[in-house]
């Protein structure tokens, strides 16, 4: 149960203020009565003049009123003290109830926390148990596999032991039979044994000799093979060097021939050329045809072909600028024919200056005849 301590404190303060006002009012009345009738408070007997009797009567009446007022004040004070005690008890009860409520809430919170911790611990324990169970399962599976392996090994061992035992029994029987035969033919077997030992030594000596001869023969063969391999490698290197030298010589020869052809072509083009020569090989009057034929002949001088290209066709396309430089080359048709033609173009590099703009693009049909 929740209690508003601010409201309780305000009520308590108001009660104390009211009590203070009542007590202060009673004190003021008491002081006024004492000032008016100071003799009313005298409690001892005195000798007075009979003429003063009316005054004494009034004094007794005032004394009785004061006594009644005091009793009323005492009663009110007692009631106020009882009320204060009750209020204090009520506040104490409220405070105790609040403390009990807080203690109960704290207890519940602790119990909830404890329950959550217990739940978490149980979940963790469950997870650990599950993990442990899985590990145990793995261990058991491993044990099962190992047990199966062990059983298989034991079975194999028993089979080997049984086989060994059977062989031993067989050997034992054979030995017994042999022993019996030896007893019957002891002398003969002794001689045979001696002869067999001699024969064995002879065979061992022959085998040793043969092994040494085989070893020497093998070493000689390996040495011969190594020498042959060395000679073969040297021969291949020599042939390769000769082929490379021949290739370079052929390229140089072809380059010189091409240079000569180019020089002749320059000369012919400069003199007007032979109007009867065309790119197709027939008679004609065009210097452009003569230029194309000269370019085709120049490429063929650098063109290396073999029998596999015989009769195959390739169309070589060239772009030539005004200075005779080959700016672009491509080829369609047989792959090997095109590769040989493009290699020849690479070797040539430059051609004579075209006689006209029509010679900037040249298409040459190449058909090797080997």
C-alpha positions in Angstrom: 0.0 0.0 0.0 1.4 3.4 -1.0 1.2 6.4 1.5 1.5 10.1 0.7 4.0 11.2 3.4 3.7 14.9 2.3 0.0 14.9 3.0 0.5 13.2 6.4 3.2 15.7 7.3 1.0 18.6 6.4 -1.9 17.2 8.5 0.5 16.8 11.4 1.8 20.4 11.1 -1.8 21.7 11.0 -2.8 19.7 14.1 0.3 21.1 16.0 -0.6 24.7 15.0 -4.2 24.2 16.1 -3.1 22.8 19.4 -0.6 25.7 19.9 -3.4 28.2 19.2 -5.7 26.5 21.8 -3.0 26.4 24.4 -2.0 30.0 23.7 -5.7 31.1 24.0 -6.0 29.3 27.3 -2.8 30.9 28.6 -4.1 34.3 27.7 -7.4 33.7 29.5 -5.5 32.5 32.5 -3.3 35.6 32.6 -6.4 37.9 32.4 -8.1 36.1 35.3 -5.0 36.3 37.4 -4.7 40.1 36.7 -8.3 40.7 37.7 -8.4 38.3 40.7 -4.9 37.9 42.1 -6.3 36.6 45.4 -8.1 33.7 43.7 -4.9 31.8 43.6 -4.3 31.9 47.4 -5.0 28.6 49.0 -4.2 29.4 52.7 -6.8 30.8 55.3 -6.7 34.4 56.4 -8.5 36.6 58.9 -10.6 39.2 57.1 -13.0 41.9 58.0 -16.7 41.0 57.8 -17.1 43.9 55.5 -15.0 42.0 53.0 -17.2 38.9 52.8 -18.8 39.7 49.4 -15.3 40.0 47.9 -14.3 36.6 49.3 -17.5 35.1 47.8 -16.5 36.4 44.4 -13.0 35.1 44.9 -14.3 31.6 45.6 -16.4 31.7 42.5 -13.4 32.9 40.4 -11.3 30.1 42.0 -13.9 27.5 41.0 -14.0 28.8 37.4 -10.3 28.8 37.3 -10.3 25.2 38.6 -12.8 24.2 36.0 -10.8 26.0 33.3 -7.7 24.2 34.4 -9.5 20.9 34.4 -10.8 21.6 30.9 -7.3 22.6 29.7 -5.9 19.4 31.3 -8.6 17.4 29.6 -7.9 19.1 26.3 -4.2 18.6 26.7 -4.7 14.9 27.5 -6.9 14.6 24.5 -4.3 16.4 22.4 -1.6 14.1 23.7 -3.8 11.1 23.0 -4.5 12.4 19.6 -0.7 13.0 19.0 0.1 9.6 20.3 -2.6 8.1 18.0 -1.2 10.2 15.1 2.3 9.2 15.9 1.1 5.6 16.1 -0.7 6.0 12.8 2.4 7.6 11.2 4.6 4.8 12.7 2.1 2.2 11.4 2.2 3.9 7.9 6.0 4.0 8.0 6.1 0.4 9.2 3.7 -0.6 6.4 5.8 1.3 3.9 8.9 -0.4 5.1 7.2 -3.7 5.0 6.0 -2.9 1.4 9.5 -1.9 0.4 10.9 -5.0 2.1 8.3 -7.1 0.3 9.1 -5.5 -3.0 12.8 -6.0 -2.4 12.1 -9.6 -1.4 10.0 -10.1 -4.6 12.7 -8.4 -6.7 15.4 -10.6 -5.1 13.2 -13.7 -5.6 12.6 -12.7 -9.3 16.3 -12.1 -9.7 17.1 -15.3 -8.0 14.5 -17.1 -10.3 16.0 -15.5 -13.4 19.5 -16.5 -12.2 18.3 -19.9 -11.5 16.6 -20.1 -14.9 19.7 -18.9 -16.6 21.8 -21.4 -14.6 19.4 -24.1 -15.6 19.5 -23.1 -19.2 23.3 -23.0 -19.1 23.3 -26.3 -17.3 21.0 -27.7 -19.9 23.3 -26.4 -22.7 26.3 -27.8 -20.9 24.5 -31.1 -20.4 23.5 -31.1 -24.1 27.1 -30.3 -25.1 28.3 -32.9 -22.8 25.8 -35.4 -24.2 27.0 -34.6 -27.7 30.6 -35.0 -26.7 29.7 -38.2 -24.9 28.0 -39.4 -28.0 31.0 -38.5 -30.1 33.2 -40.3 -27.5 30.9 -43.3 -27.6 30.9 -43.3 -31.4 34.7 -43.1 -31.4 34.7 -45.9 -28.8 32.4 -47.9 -31.0 34.6 -47.4 -34.0 37.7 -48.3 -32.0 35.9 -51.3 -30.6 35.0 -52.4 -34.1 38.6 -51.9 -35.2 39.7 -53.8 -32.2 37.3 -56.6 -32.9 38.5 -56.7 -36.5 42.1 -56.7 -35.4 41.4 -59.4 -32.9 39.5 -61.5 -35.5 42.4 -61.0 -37.9 44.9 -61.9 -35.1 42.9 -65.0 -34.3 42.8 -66.0 -38.0 46.5 -65.4 -38.2 47.1 -67.4 -35.0 44.9 -70.2 -36.3 46.7 -70.1 -39.6 50.0 -70.0 -37.8 48.9 -72.9 -35.6 47.8 -74.9 -38.6 51.2 -74.2 -40.2 53.0 -75.2 -37.0 50.9 -78.4 -36.9 51.7 -79.0 -40.5 55.4 -78.3 -39.8 55.3 -80.4 -36.7 53.9 -83.3 -38.7 56.3 -82.7 -41.4 59.1 -82.5 -38.9 58.0 -85.8 -37.3 57.8 -87.4 -40.7 61.2 -85.9 -41.5 62.7 -87.1 -38.3 61.4 -90.6 -38.9 62.9 -90.5 -42.4 66.1 -89.1 -41.0 66.3 -91.9 -38.6 65.9 -94.3 -41.4 68.3 -92.6 -43.8 70.6 -90.7 -41.4 73.8 -91.5 -43.1 72.5 -90.9 -46.6 71.0 -87.6 -45.7 74.2 -86.5 -43.9 76.1 -87.0 -47.2 73.4 -85.3 -49.1 73.4 -82.4 -46.7 77.2 -82.0 -47.1 76.8 -82.2 -50.8 74.0 -79.6 -50.6 76.1 -77.3 -48.5 78.9 -77.5 -51.0 76.4 -76.9 -53.8 74.9 -74.0 -51.9 78.3 -72.4 -51.4 79.1 -72.9 -55.0 75.8 -71.3 -56.1 76.4 -68.4 -53.7 79.8 -67.8 -55.1 78.4 -67.9 -58.6 75.5 -65.6 -57.7 78.0 -63.2 -56.1 80.2 -63.2 -59.1 77.2 -62.8 -61.4 75.9 -59.8 -59.3 79.3 -58.1 -59.5 79.3 -58.6 -63.3 75.8 -57.3 -63.6 76.7 -54.3 -61.4 79.7 -53.5 -63.6 77.6 -54.0 -66.8 74.9 -51.7 -65.5 77.4 -49.0 -64.5 79.0 -49.3 -68.0 75.6 -49.0 -69.6 74.7 -46.0 -67.5 78.0 -44.4 -68.4 77.4 -45.1 -72.1 73.9 -43.7 -71.9 75.1 -40.6 -70.1 77.8 -40.1 -72.8 75.2 -40.7 -75.6 72.8 -38.2 -74.0 75.6 -35.7 -73.7 76.5 -36.2 -77.4 72.8 -36.0 -78.4 72.4 -32.8 -76.4 75.6 -31.3 -78.0 74.4 -32.5 -81.5 70.9 -30.9 -80.9 72.6 -27.7 -79.7 74.8 -27.7 -82.8 71.9 -28.4 -85.1 69.9 -25.7 -83.4 72.7 -23.2 -83.8 73.2 -24.2 -87.5 69.4 -23.8 -88.1 69.4 -20.5 -86.4 72.4 -19.4 -88.4 70.7 -20.7 -91.6 67.5 -18.9 -90.7 69.4 -15.6 -90.1 71.3 -16.1 -93.4 68.1 -16.8 -95.2 66.5 -13.7 -93.8 69.5 -11.7 -94.7 69.5 -13.1 -98.2 65.8 -12.5 -98.5 66.2 -9.0 -97.1 68.9 -8.3 -99.7 66.8 -9.7 -102.5 63.8 -7.7 -101.3 66.0 -4.6 -101.1 67.2 -5.2 -104.7 63.7 -5.8 -105.9 62.6 -2.6 -104.1 65.5 -0.7 -105.8 64.4 -2.1 -109.1 60.8 -1.2 -108.4 61.8 2.3 -107.5 63.8 2.6 -110.7 60.9 1.2 -112.8 58.4 3.4 -111.2 60.7 6.4 -111.6 61.2 5.6 -115.3 57.5 5.1 -116.0 57.7 1.3 -115.6 56.6 -1.4 -117.9 53.0 -0.8 -118.9 52.6 -4.4 -120.0 52.9 -5.8 -116.3 49.8 -5.9 -114.1 49.1 -7.1 -110.5 47.3 -10.1 -111.9 50.2 -11.1 -114.2 48.5 -10.1 -117.5 49.3 -7.2 -119.8 48.1 -3.8 -118.8 48.9 0.0 -119.0 48.4 1.0 -115.3 51.3 1.9 -113.0 49.0 1.0 -110.1 48.8 -2.6 -111.3 52.6 -2.6 -111.8 53.0 -1.3 -108.2 50.7 -4.0 -106.8 52.6 -6.7 -108.7 55.9 -5.4 -107.4 54.6 -5.4 -103.8 53.3 -9.0 -104.3 56.7 -10.1 -105.6 58.6 -8.4 -102.7 56.4 -10.1 -100.1 56.9 -13.5 -101.8 60.7 -13.1 -101.6 60.3 -13.0 -97.8 57.7 -15.7 -97.7 58.7 -19.0 -96.1 56.3 -21.8 -97.1 56.2 -25.6 -96.7 54.4 -28.5 -98.3 51.5 -28.3 -95.7 50.5 -24.9 -97.3 50.5 -26.2 -100.9 47.3 -25.1 -102.7 46.0 -23.2 -99.6 44.7 -19.6 -100.1 45.2 -16.4 -98.1 44.0 -12.9 -98.9 46.6 -10.3 -97.6 45.3 -6.7 -97.1 47.7 -3.8 -96.7 47.3 -0.1 -96.0 50.3 2.0 -97.2 50.8 5.7 -96.6 52.3 8.2 -98.9 55.9 7.5 -97.6 55.5 3.7 -98.4 55.1 2.7 -94.7 52.8 -0.2 -93.9 50.3 1.2 -91.4 48.0 -1.8 -91.2 48.0 -5.4 -92.3 45.5 -8.2 -92.0 44.9 -11.6 -93.6 42.0 -14.0 -94.1 42.0 -17.6 -95.3 44.3 -20.4 -94.3 45.9 -19.8 -90.9 49.4 -20.9 -91.7 49.5 -19.1 -95.1 48.4 -15.9 -93.3 51.0 -16.3 -90.6 53.8 -16.7 -93.2 52.5 -13.7 -95.1 52.3 -11.5 -92.0 55.8 -12.5 -91.0 57.1 -11.5 -94.4 55.4 -8.1 -94.1 57.0 -7.6 -90.7 60.5 -8.3 -92.2 59.9 -5.9 -95.1 58.8 -3.0 -92.9 58.6 -0.3 -95.7 57.6 -0.4 -99.4 58.3 2.1 -102.2 56.2 5.2 -102.3 52.8 4.5 -104.0 52.5 6.2 -107.4 48.9 7.3 -106.5 46.3 7.4 -103.8 44.6 4.3 -105.4 47.7 2.3 -104.2 47.2 3.0 -100.5 45.0 -0.1 -100.1 46.3 -3.3 -101.6 44.7 -6.8 -101.6 47.0 -9.7 -102.6 45.8 -13.3 -103.2 48.4 -15.7 -102.1 48.4 -19.4 -103.2 51.7 -21.3 -102.3 52.9 -23.8 -104.9 55.5 -26.1 -103.3 
